[in-house]
PDB file of C-alpha atoms in Angstrom:
ATOM      1  CA  ARG A   1     -17.758   7.669  22.046  1.00  0.00           C
ATOM      2  CA  LYS A   2     -15.043   6.018  19.955  1.00  0.00           C
ATOM      3  CA  GLU A   3     -14.308   7.521  16.566  1.00  0.00           C
ATOM      4  CA  VAL A   4     -14.820   4.204  14.832  1.00  0.00           C
ATOM      5  CA  GLU A   5     -16.789   1.392  16.451  1.00  0.00           C
ATOM      6  CA  GLN A   6     -17.240  -2.223  15.499  1.00  0.00           C
ATOM      7  CA  ASP A   7     -18.875  -5.201  17.123  1.00  0.00           C
ATOM      8  CA  PRO A   8     -15.883  -7.363  18.145  1.00  0.00           C
ATOM      9  CA  GLY A   9     -17.800 -10.607  17.570  1.00  0.00           C
ATOM     10  CA  PRO A  10     -16.858 -13.333  17.061  1.00  0.00           C
ATOM     11  CA  PHE A  11     -19.357 -14.122  14.370  1.00  0.00           C
ATOM     12  CA  ASN A  12     -19.441 -17.900  14.099  1.00  0.00           C
ATOM     13  CA  VAL A  13     -21.125 -19.016  10.868  1.00  0.00           C
ATOM     14  CA  PRO A  14     -21.266 -22.205   8.764  1.00  0.00           C
ATOM     15  CA  GLU A  15     -19.740 -22.401   5.331  1.00  0.00           C
ATOM     16  CA  GLY A  16     -22.063 -20.963   2.712  1.00  0.00           C
ATOM     17  CA  ALA A  17     -23.725 -18.532   5.081  1.00  0.00           C
ATOM     18  CA  THR A  18     -24.194 -14.850   4.460  1.00  0.00           C
ATOM     19  CA  VAL A  19     -22.832 -12.557   7.147  1.00  0.00           C
ATOM     20  CA  ALA A  20     -22.866  -8.800   7.555  1.00  0.00           C
ATOM     21  CA  PHE A  21     -20.804  -6.430   9.681  1.00  0.00           C
ATOM     22  CA  ASN A  22     -21.454  -2.809  10.459  1.00  0.00           C
ATOM     23  CA  CYS A  23     -19.072  -0.081  11.493  1.00  0.00           C
ATOM     24  CA  THR A  24     -20.135   3.314  12.849  1.00  0.00           C
ATOM     25  CA  TYR A  25     -18.061   6.471  12.711  1.00  0.00           C
ATOM     26  CA  SER A  26     -18.479   9.668  14.662  1.00  0.00           C
ATOM     27  CA  ASN A  27     -17.080  12.369  12.367  1.00  0.00           C
ATOM     28  CA  SER A  28     -19.487  13.511   9.675  1.00  0.00           C
ATOM     29  CA  ALA A  29     -16.578  15.114   7.736  1.00  0.00           C
ATOM     30  CA  SER A  30     -14.962  11.743   7.050  1.00  0.00           C
ATOM     31  CA  GLN A  31     -14.557  11.032   3.351  1.00  0.00           C
ATOM     32  CA  SER A  32     -12.514   7.863   2.962  1.00  0.00           C
ATOM     33  CA  PHE A  33     -13.774   4.475   4.044  1.00  0.00           C
ATOM     34  CA  PHE A  34     -12.219   1.049   3.755  1.00  0.00           C
ATOM     35  CA  TRP A  35     -12.518  -2.523   4.878  1.00  0.00           C
ATOM     36  CA  TYR A  36      -9.307  -4.362   5.709  1.00  0.00           C
ATOM     37  CA  ARG A  37      -8.769  -7.977   6.549  1.00  0.00           C
ATOM     38  CA  GLN A  38      -6.249  -9.070   9.161  1.00  0.00           C
ATOM     39  CA  ASP A  39      -5.139 -12.636   9.705  1.00  0.00           C
ATOM     40  CA  CYS A  40      -3.671 -13.666  13.030  1.00  0.00           C
ATOM     41  CA  ARG A  41      -0.260 -12.086  13.661  1.00  0.00           C
ATOM     42  CA  LYS A  42      -0.158 -10.522  10.209  1.00  0.00           C
ATOM     43  CA  GLU A  43      -0.445  -7.017   8.865  1.00  0.00           C
ATOM     44  CA  PRO A  44      -3.865  -5.805   7.658  1.00  0.00           C
ATOM     45  CA  LYS A  45      -4.535  -6.057   3.947  1.00  0.00           C
ATOM     46  CA  LEU A  46      -6.975  -4.043   1.905  1.00  0.00           C
ATOM     47  CA  LEU A  47     -10.198  -5.884   1.197  1.00  0.00           C
ATOM     48  CA  MET A  48     -12.085  -3.080  -0.485  1.00  0.00           C
ATOM     49  CA  SER A  49     -12.666   0.642  -0.534  1.00  0.00           C
ATOM     50  CA  VAL A  50     -16.186   1.819   0.191  1.00  0.00           C
ATOM     51  CA  TYR A  51     -17.719   4.207  -2.298  1.00  0.00           C
ATOM     52  CA  SER A  52     -20.761   6.399  -1.827  1.00  0.00           C
ATOM     53  CA  SER A  53     -22.794   4.397  -4.308  1.00  0.00           C
ATOM     54  CA  GLY A  54     -21.813   1.089  -2.747  1.00  0.00           C
ATOM     55  CA  ASN A  55     -19.570  -1.418  -4.428  1.00  0.00           C
ATOM     56  CA  GLU A  56     -19.258  -5.114  -4.961  1.00  0.00           C
ATOM     57  CA  ASP A  57     -16.269  -7.381  -5.468  1.00  0.00           C
ATOM     58  CA  GLY A  58     -17.237 -10.999  -5.996  1.00  0.00           C
ATOM     59  CA  ARG A  59     -18.809 -12.286  -2.800  1.00  0.00           C
ATOM     60  CA  PHE A  60     -18.157  -9.028  -0.948  1.00  0.00           C
ATOM     61  CA  THR A  61     -20.413  -5.977  -0.948  1.00  0.00           C
ATOM     62  CA  ALA A  62     -19.700  -2.713   0.843  1.00  0.00           C
ATOM     63  CA  GLN A  63     -22.184   0.040   1.543  1.00  0.00           C
ATOM     64  CA  LEU A  64     -21.918   3.544   2.964  1.00  0.00           C
ATOM     65  CA  ASN A  65     -24.751   5.263   4.814  1.00  0.00           C
ATOM     66  CA  ARG A  66     -23.716   8.869   5.408  1.00  0.00           C
ATOM     67  CA  ALA A  67     -26.976   9.903   7.072  1.00  0.00           C
ATOM     68  CA  SER A  68     -26.561   7.298   9.802  1.00  0.00           C
ATOM     69  CA  GLN A  69     -22.748   7.378   9.657  1.00  0.00           C
ATOM     70  CA  TYR A  70     -22.010   3.740   9.173  1.00  0.00           C
ATOM     71  CA  ILE A  71     -20.474   1.434   6.630  1.00  0.00           C
ATOM     72  CA  SER A  72     -21.285  -2.212   6.134  1.00  0.00           C
ATOM     73  CA  LEU A  73     -19.647  -5.291   4.708  1.00  0.00           C
ATOM     74  CA  LEU A  74     -21.666  -8.222   3.412  1.00  0.00           C
ATOM     75  CA  ILE A  75     -20.022 -11.567   2.705  1.00  0.00           C
ATOM     76  CA  ARG A  76     -22.018 -14.098   0.731  1.00  0.00           C
ATOM     77  CA  ASP A  77     -21.334 -17.822   0.469  1.00  0.00           C
ATOM     78  CA  SER A  78     -18.775 -17.760   3.292  1.00  0.00           C
ATOM     79  CA  LYS A  79     -15.632 -19.843   2.858  1.00  0.00           C
ATOM     80  CA  LEU A  80     -13.406 -21.300   5.551  1.00  0.00           C
ATOM     81  CA  SER A  81     -10.695 -18.987   4.244  1.00  0.00           C
ATOM     82  CA  ASP A  82     -12.821 -15.957   5.117  1.00  0.00           C
ATOM     83  CA  SER A  83     -12.068 -16.557   8.808  1.00  0.00           C
ATOM     84  CA  ALA A  84     -10.175 -13.455   9.907  1.00  0.00           C
ATOM     85  CA  THR A  85     -10.639 -10.138  11.635  1.00  0.00           C
ATOM     86  CA  TYR A  86     -12.268  -7.427   9.539  1.00  0.00           C
ATOM     87  CA  LEU A  87     -11.199  -3.876  10.239  1.00  0.00           C
ATOM     88  CA  CYS A  88     -13.109  -0.770   9.341  1.00  0.00           C
ATOM     89  CA  VAL A  89     -11.006   2.313   8.485  1.00  0.00           C
ATOM     90  CA  VAL A  90     -12.174   5.916   8.326  1.00  0.00           C
ATOM     91  CA  ASN A  91     -10.238   9.117   7.839  1.00  0.00           C
ATOM     92  CA  ARG A  92     -10.680  11.842  10.434  1.00  0.00           C
ATOM     93  CA  ASP A  93     -11.932  15.293   9.511  1.00  0.00           C
ATOM     94  CA  SER A  94     -11.207  14.714   5.804  1.00  0.00           C
ATOM     95  CA  SER A  95      -7.533  14.642   6.790  1.00  0.00           C
ATOM     96  CA  TYR A  96      -4.870  12.034   6.287  1.00  0.00           C
ATOM     97  CA  LYS A  97      -5.385  10.559   9.727  1.00  0.00           C
ATOM     98  CA  LEU A  98      -6.731   7.077   9.198  1.00  0.00           C
ATOM     99  CA  ILE A  99      -8.497   5.614  12.191  1.00  0.00           C
ATOM    100  CA  PHE A 100      -9.112   1.904  12.569  1.00  0.00           C
ATOM    101  CA  GLY A 101     -11.941   0.203  14.338  1.00  0.00           C
ATOM    102  CA  SER A 102     -10.976  -2.547  16.745  1.00  0.00           C
ATOM    103  CA  GLY A 103     -12.151  -5.174  14.293  1.00  0.00           C
ATOM    104  CA  THR A 104     -14.839  -7.831  13.966  1.00  0.00           C
ATOM    105  CA  ARG A 105     -13.718 -11.409  14.180  1.00  0.00           C
ATOM    106  CA  LEU A 106     -15.292 -13.907  11.787  1.00  0.00           C
ATOM    107  CA  LEU A 107     -15.073 -17.675  12.225  1.00  0.00           C
ATOM    108  CA  VAL A 108     -16.401 -19.818   9.397  1.00  0.00           C
ATOM    109  CA  ARG A 109     -16.914 -23.448  10.405  1.00  0.00           C
ATOM    110  CA  PRO A 110     -17.228 -26.506   8.142  1.00  0.00           C
TER     111      PRO A 110
ATOM    112  CA  SER B   1       1.513  -0.169  -5.793  1.00  0.00           C
ATOM    113  CA  GLN B   2       3.749   0.643  -2.861  1.00  0.00           C
ATOM    114  CA  THR B   3       6.123  -1.660  -1.038  1.00  0.00           C
ATOM    115  CA  ILE B   4       6.967  -0.999   2.573  1.00  0.00           C
ATOM    116  CA  HIS B   5      10.035  -2.485   4.204  1.00  0.00           C
ATOM    117  CA  GLN B   6       9.988  -2.581   7.974  1.00  0.00           C
ATOM    118  CA  TRP B   7      12.587  -3.957  10.353  1.00  0.00           C
ATOM    119  CA  PRO B   8      13.397  -5.648  12.579  1.00  0.00           C
ATOM    120  CA  ALA B   9      10.561  -8.152  12.330  1.00  0.00           C
ATOM    121  CA  THR B  10      10.885  -9.389  15.888  1.00  0.00           C
ATOM    122  CA  LEU B  11      12.726  -8.139  18.916  1.00  0.00           C
ATOM    123  CA  VAL B  12      12.858  -8.749  22.635  1.00  0.00           C
ATOM    124  CA  GLN B  13      14.132  -5.844  24.665  1.00  0.00           C
ATOM    125  CA  PRO B  14      14.616  -5.305  28.398  1.00  0.00           C
ATOM    126  CA  VAL B  15      12.755  -2.572  30.240  1.00  0.00           C
ATOM    127  CA  GLY B  16      14.686   0.676  30.067  1.00  0.00           C
ATOM    128  CA  SER B  17      16.521  -0.138  26.868  1.00  0.00           C
ATOM    129  CA  PRO B  18      16.279   2.023  23.717  1.00  0.00           C
ATOM    130  CA  LEU B  19      14.280   1.184  20.631  1.00  0.00           C
ATOM    131  CA  SER B  20      14.591   1.938  16.962  1.00  0.00           C
ATOM    132  CA  LEU B  21      12.220   0.610  14.314  1.00  0.00           C
ATOM    133  CA  GLU B  22      12.796   1.629  10.741  1.00  0.00           C
ATOM    134  CA  CYS B  23      10.544   1.775   7.731  1.00  0.00           C
ATOM    135  CA  THR B  24      11.245   2.626   4.102  1.00  0.00           C
ATOM    136  CA  VAL B  25       8.771   2.968   1.258  1.00  0.00           C
ATOM    137  CA  GLU B  26       9.203   2.160  -2.421  1.00  0.00           C
ATOM    138  CA  GLY B  27       6.976   2.862  -5.374  1.00  0.00           C
ATOM    139  CA  THR B  28       5.704   6.298  -4.476  1.00  0.00           C
ATOM    140  CA  SER B  29       6.822   9.834  -3.762  1.00  0.00           C
ATOM    141  CA  ASN B  30       5.746  12.243  -1.040  1.00  0.00           C
ATOM    142  CA  PRO B  31       3.798   9.611   0.874  1.00  0.00           C
ATOM    143  CA  ASN B  32       1.976  10.195   4.121  1.00  0.00           C
ATOM    144  CA  LEU B  33       3.545   7.875   6.652  1.00  0.00           C
ATOM    145  CA  TYR B  34       2.115   6.343   9.808  1.00  0.00           C
ATOM    146  CA  TRP B  35       3.124   4.314  12.825  1.00  0.00           C
ATOM    147  CA  TYR B  36       0.428   2.172  14.407  1.00  0.00           C
ATOM    148  CA  ARG B  37       0.598  -0.117  17.413  1.00  0.00           C
ATOM    149  CA  GLN B  38      -1.593  -3.124  18.026  1.00  0.00           C
ATOM    150  CA  ALA B  39      -1.673  -4.667  21.480  1.00  0.00           C
ATOM    151  CA  ALA B  40      -2.554  -8.351  21.742  1.00  0.00           C
ATOM    152  CA  GLY B  41      -6.184  -8.918  20.744  1.00  0.00           C
ATOM    153  CA  ARG B  42      -6.803  -5.208  20.241  1.00  0.00           C
ATOM    154  CA  GLY B  43      -7.289  -2.776  17.382  1.00  0.00           C
ATOM    155  CA  LEU B  44      -4.730  -0.541  15.730  1.00  0.00           C
ATOM    156  CA  GLN B  45      -3.822   2.615  17.591  1.00  0.00           C
ATOM    157  CA  LEU B  46      -2.418   5.501  15.570  1.00  0.00           C
ATOM    158  CA  LEU B  47       0.805   6.695  17.195  1.00  0.00           C
ATOM    159  CA  PHE B  48       2.322   9.146  14.697  1.00  0.00           C
ATOM    160  CA  TYR B  49       1.733  10.375  11.221  1.00  0.00           C
ATOM    161  CA  SER B  50       3.779  12.515   8.870  1.00  0.00           C
ATOM    162  CA  VAL B  51       2.899  14.423   5.720  1.00  0.00           C
ATOM    163  CA  GLY B  52       6.468  15.404   4.856  1.00  0.00           C
ATOM    164  CA  ILE B  53      10.127  15.418   5.841  1.00  0.00           C
ATOM    165  CA  GLY B  54      10.539  16.592   9.415  1.00  0.00           C
ATOM    166  CA  GLN B  55       6.778  16.918   9.934  1.00  0.00           C
ATOM    167  CA  ILE B  56       5.517  14.653  12.691  1.00  0.00           C
ATOM    168  CA  SER B  57       2.126  14.641  14.396  1.00  0.00           C
ATOM    169  CA  SER B  58       1.751  12.704  17.614  1.00  0.00           C
ATOM    170  CA  GLU B  59      -1.563  11.156  18.491  1.00  0.00           C
ATOM    171  CA  VAL B  60      -1.061   9.985  22.052  1.00  0.00           C
ATOM    172  CA  PRO B  61       1.257  11.011  24.875  1.00  0.00           C
ATOM    173  CA  GLN B  62       3.872   8.346  25.379  1.00  0.00           C
ATOM    174  CA  ASN B  63       7.552   7.687  25.674  1.00  0.00           C
ATOM    175  CA  LEU B  64       7.894   7.036  21.949  1.00  0.00           C
ATOM    176  CA  SER B  65       9.025   9.460  19.264  1.00  0.00           C
ATOM    177  CA  ALA B  66       9.118   9.429  15.486  1.00  0.00           C
ATOM    178  CA  SER B  67      11.338  11.033  12.895  1.00  0.00           C
ATOM    179  CA  ARG B  68      11.275  11.381   9.132  1.00  0.00           C
ATOM    180  CA  PRO B  69      14.789  12.191   7.941  1.00  0.00           C
ATOM    181  CA  GLN B  70      14.039  11.434   4.284  1.00  0.00           C
ATOM    182  CA  ASP B  71      10.897  11.464   2.137  1.00  0.00           C
ATOM    183  CA  ARG B  72      10.436   7.699   2.233  1.00  0.00           C
ATOM    184  CA  GLN B  73      11.976   6.863   5.588  1.00  0.00           C
ATOM    185  CA  PHE B  74      10.135   6.797   8.901  1.00  0.00           C
ATOM    186  CA  ILE B  75      11.688   5.850  12.231  1.00  0.00           C
ATOM    187  CA  LEU B  76      10.066   5.016  15.561  1.00  0.00           C
ATOM    188  CA  SER B  77      12.236   5.398  18.645  1.00  0.00           C
ATOM    189  CA  SER B  78      12.265   5.246  22.377  1.00  0.00           C
ATOM    190  CA  LYS B  79      14.998   6.136  24.843  1.00  0.00           C
ATOM    191  CA  LYS B  80      13.661   3.855  27.587  1.00  0.00           C
ATOM    192  CA  LEU B  81      11.150   1.123  26.910  1.00  0.00           C
ATOM    193  CA  LEU B  82       8.297   0.272  29.270  1.00  0.00           C
ATOM    194  CA  LEU B  83       6.551  -3.074  29.626  1.00  0.00           C
ATOM    195  CA  SER B  84       3.442  -1.446  28.173  1.00  0.00           C
ATOM    196  CA  ASP B  85       5.302  -0.727  24.947  1.00  0.00           C
ATOM    197  CA  SER B  86       5.035  -4.394  23.975  1.00  0.00           C
ATOM    198  CA  GLY B  87       2.959  -4.974  20.878  1.00  0.00           C
ATOM    199  CA  PHE B  88       2.817  -5.252  17.135  1.00  0.00           C
ATOM    200  CA  TYR B  89       4.102  -2.102  15.421  1.00  0.00           C
ATOM    201  CA  LEU B  90       3.041  -1.353  11.894  1.00  0.00           C
ATOM    202  CA  CYS B  91       4.429   1.215   9.507  1.00  0.00           C
ATOM    203  CA  ALA B  92       1.975   2.358   6.877  1.00  0.00           C
ATOM    204  CA  SER B  93       1.872   4.634   3.878  1.00  0.00           C
ATOM    205  CA  THR B  94      -0.690   6.422   1.773  1.00  0.00           C
ATOM    206  CA  THR B  95      -0.211   8.476  -1.359  1.00  0.00           C
ATOM    207  CA  PRO B  96      -2.145  11.735  -1.564  1.00  0.00           C
ATOM    208  CA  GLY B  97      -4.659  11.714  -4.348  1.00  0.00           C
ATOM    209  CA  THR B  98      -5.206   7.957  -4.295  1.00  0.00           C
ATOM    210  CA  ARG B  99      -8.268   7.905  -2.050  1.00  0.00           C
ATOM    211  CA  ASN B 100      -6.024   7.319   0.948  1.00  0.00           C
ATOM    212  CA  THR B 101      -5.580   3.601   0.339  1.00  0.00           C
ATOM    213  CA  ILE B 102      -3.219   2.526   3.086  1.00  0.00           C
ATOM    214  CA  TYR B 103      -0.405   0.032   2.617  1.00  0.00           C
ATOM    215  CA  PHE B 104       1.307  -1.708   5.501  1.00  0.00           C
ATOM    216  CA  GLY B 105       4.713  -3.106   6.215  1.00  0.00           C
ATOM    217  CA  GLU B 106       4.870  -6.617   7.595  1.00  0.00           C
ATOM    218  CA  GLY B 107       5.114  -5.322  11.130  1.00  0.00           C
ATOM    219  CA  SER B 108       7.515  -5.585  14.033  1.00  0.00           C
ATOM    220  CA  TRP B 109       6.764  -7.682  17.087  1.00  0.00           C
ATOM    221  CA  LEU B 110       8.204  -6.049  20.187  1.00  0.00           C
ATOM    222  CA  THR B 111       8.288  -7.805  23.529  1.00  0.00           C
ATOM    223  CA  VAL B 112       9.580  -5.797  26.452  1.00  0.00           C
ATOM    224  CA  VAL B 113      10.739  -7.987  29.325  1.00  0.00           C
TER     225      VAL B 113
END
């Protein structure tokens, strides 16, 4: 089993749609969770950290479910500019090793 | 926030040639430093990470090596490149005590021919 798993997609949605991605992790000792966005041929950029209580930033909402060992990202009112690959990041064993999922590709169409 | 300088941005190297990618970090002290590789259409694979000068942890067996000669300098090297070494190499940094938020350099595109 991979340490961090994501559905590769692509998720193809119309503008204005709501879309959700999940990411599962295998190590119950993990403590840091993030969502990153990566555009084609660019470096990943931080979208949001994921806190235990869940957090929201505009159209984006992140949730953490420790019991089931997954994090989620919800995007409301999708924009064309949201088209990108979304990477889930988890630290291993509460250490500084940050492990990336392989990413979920989102395509927002007009 | 941190700024990470990574170079060169693009390089094409023949099989068997050496490699040196360099990364420097500004805006923080005592960072944890990382080298990741991303093959075309794939996720990021952790290659090396370092928690201090001269301290290197290797994640996967390979013909690459890393060194950290100074606190904010991280170097990725190879003596003889393989075709399979082609990919997008990313240097990254986190600062302990900041919830491990990771910052990336702009990456280096390596094509081995």
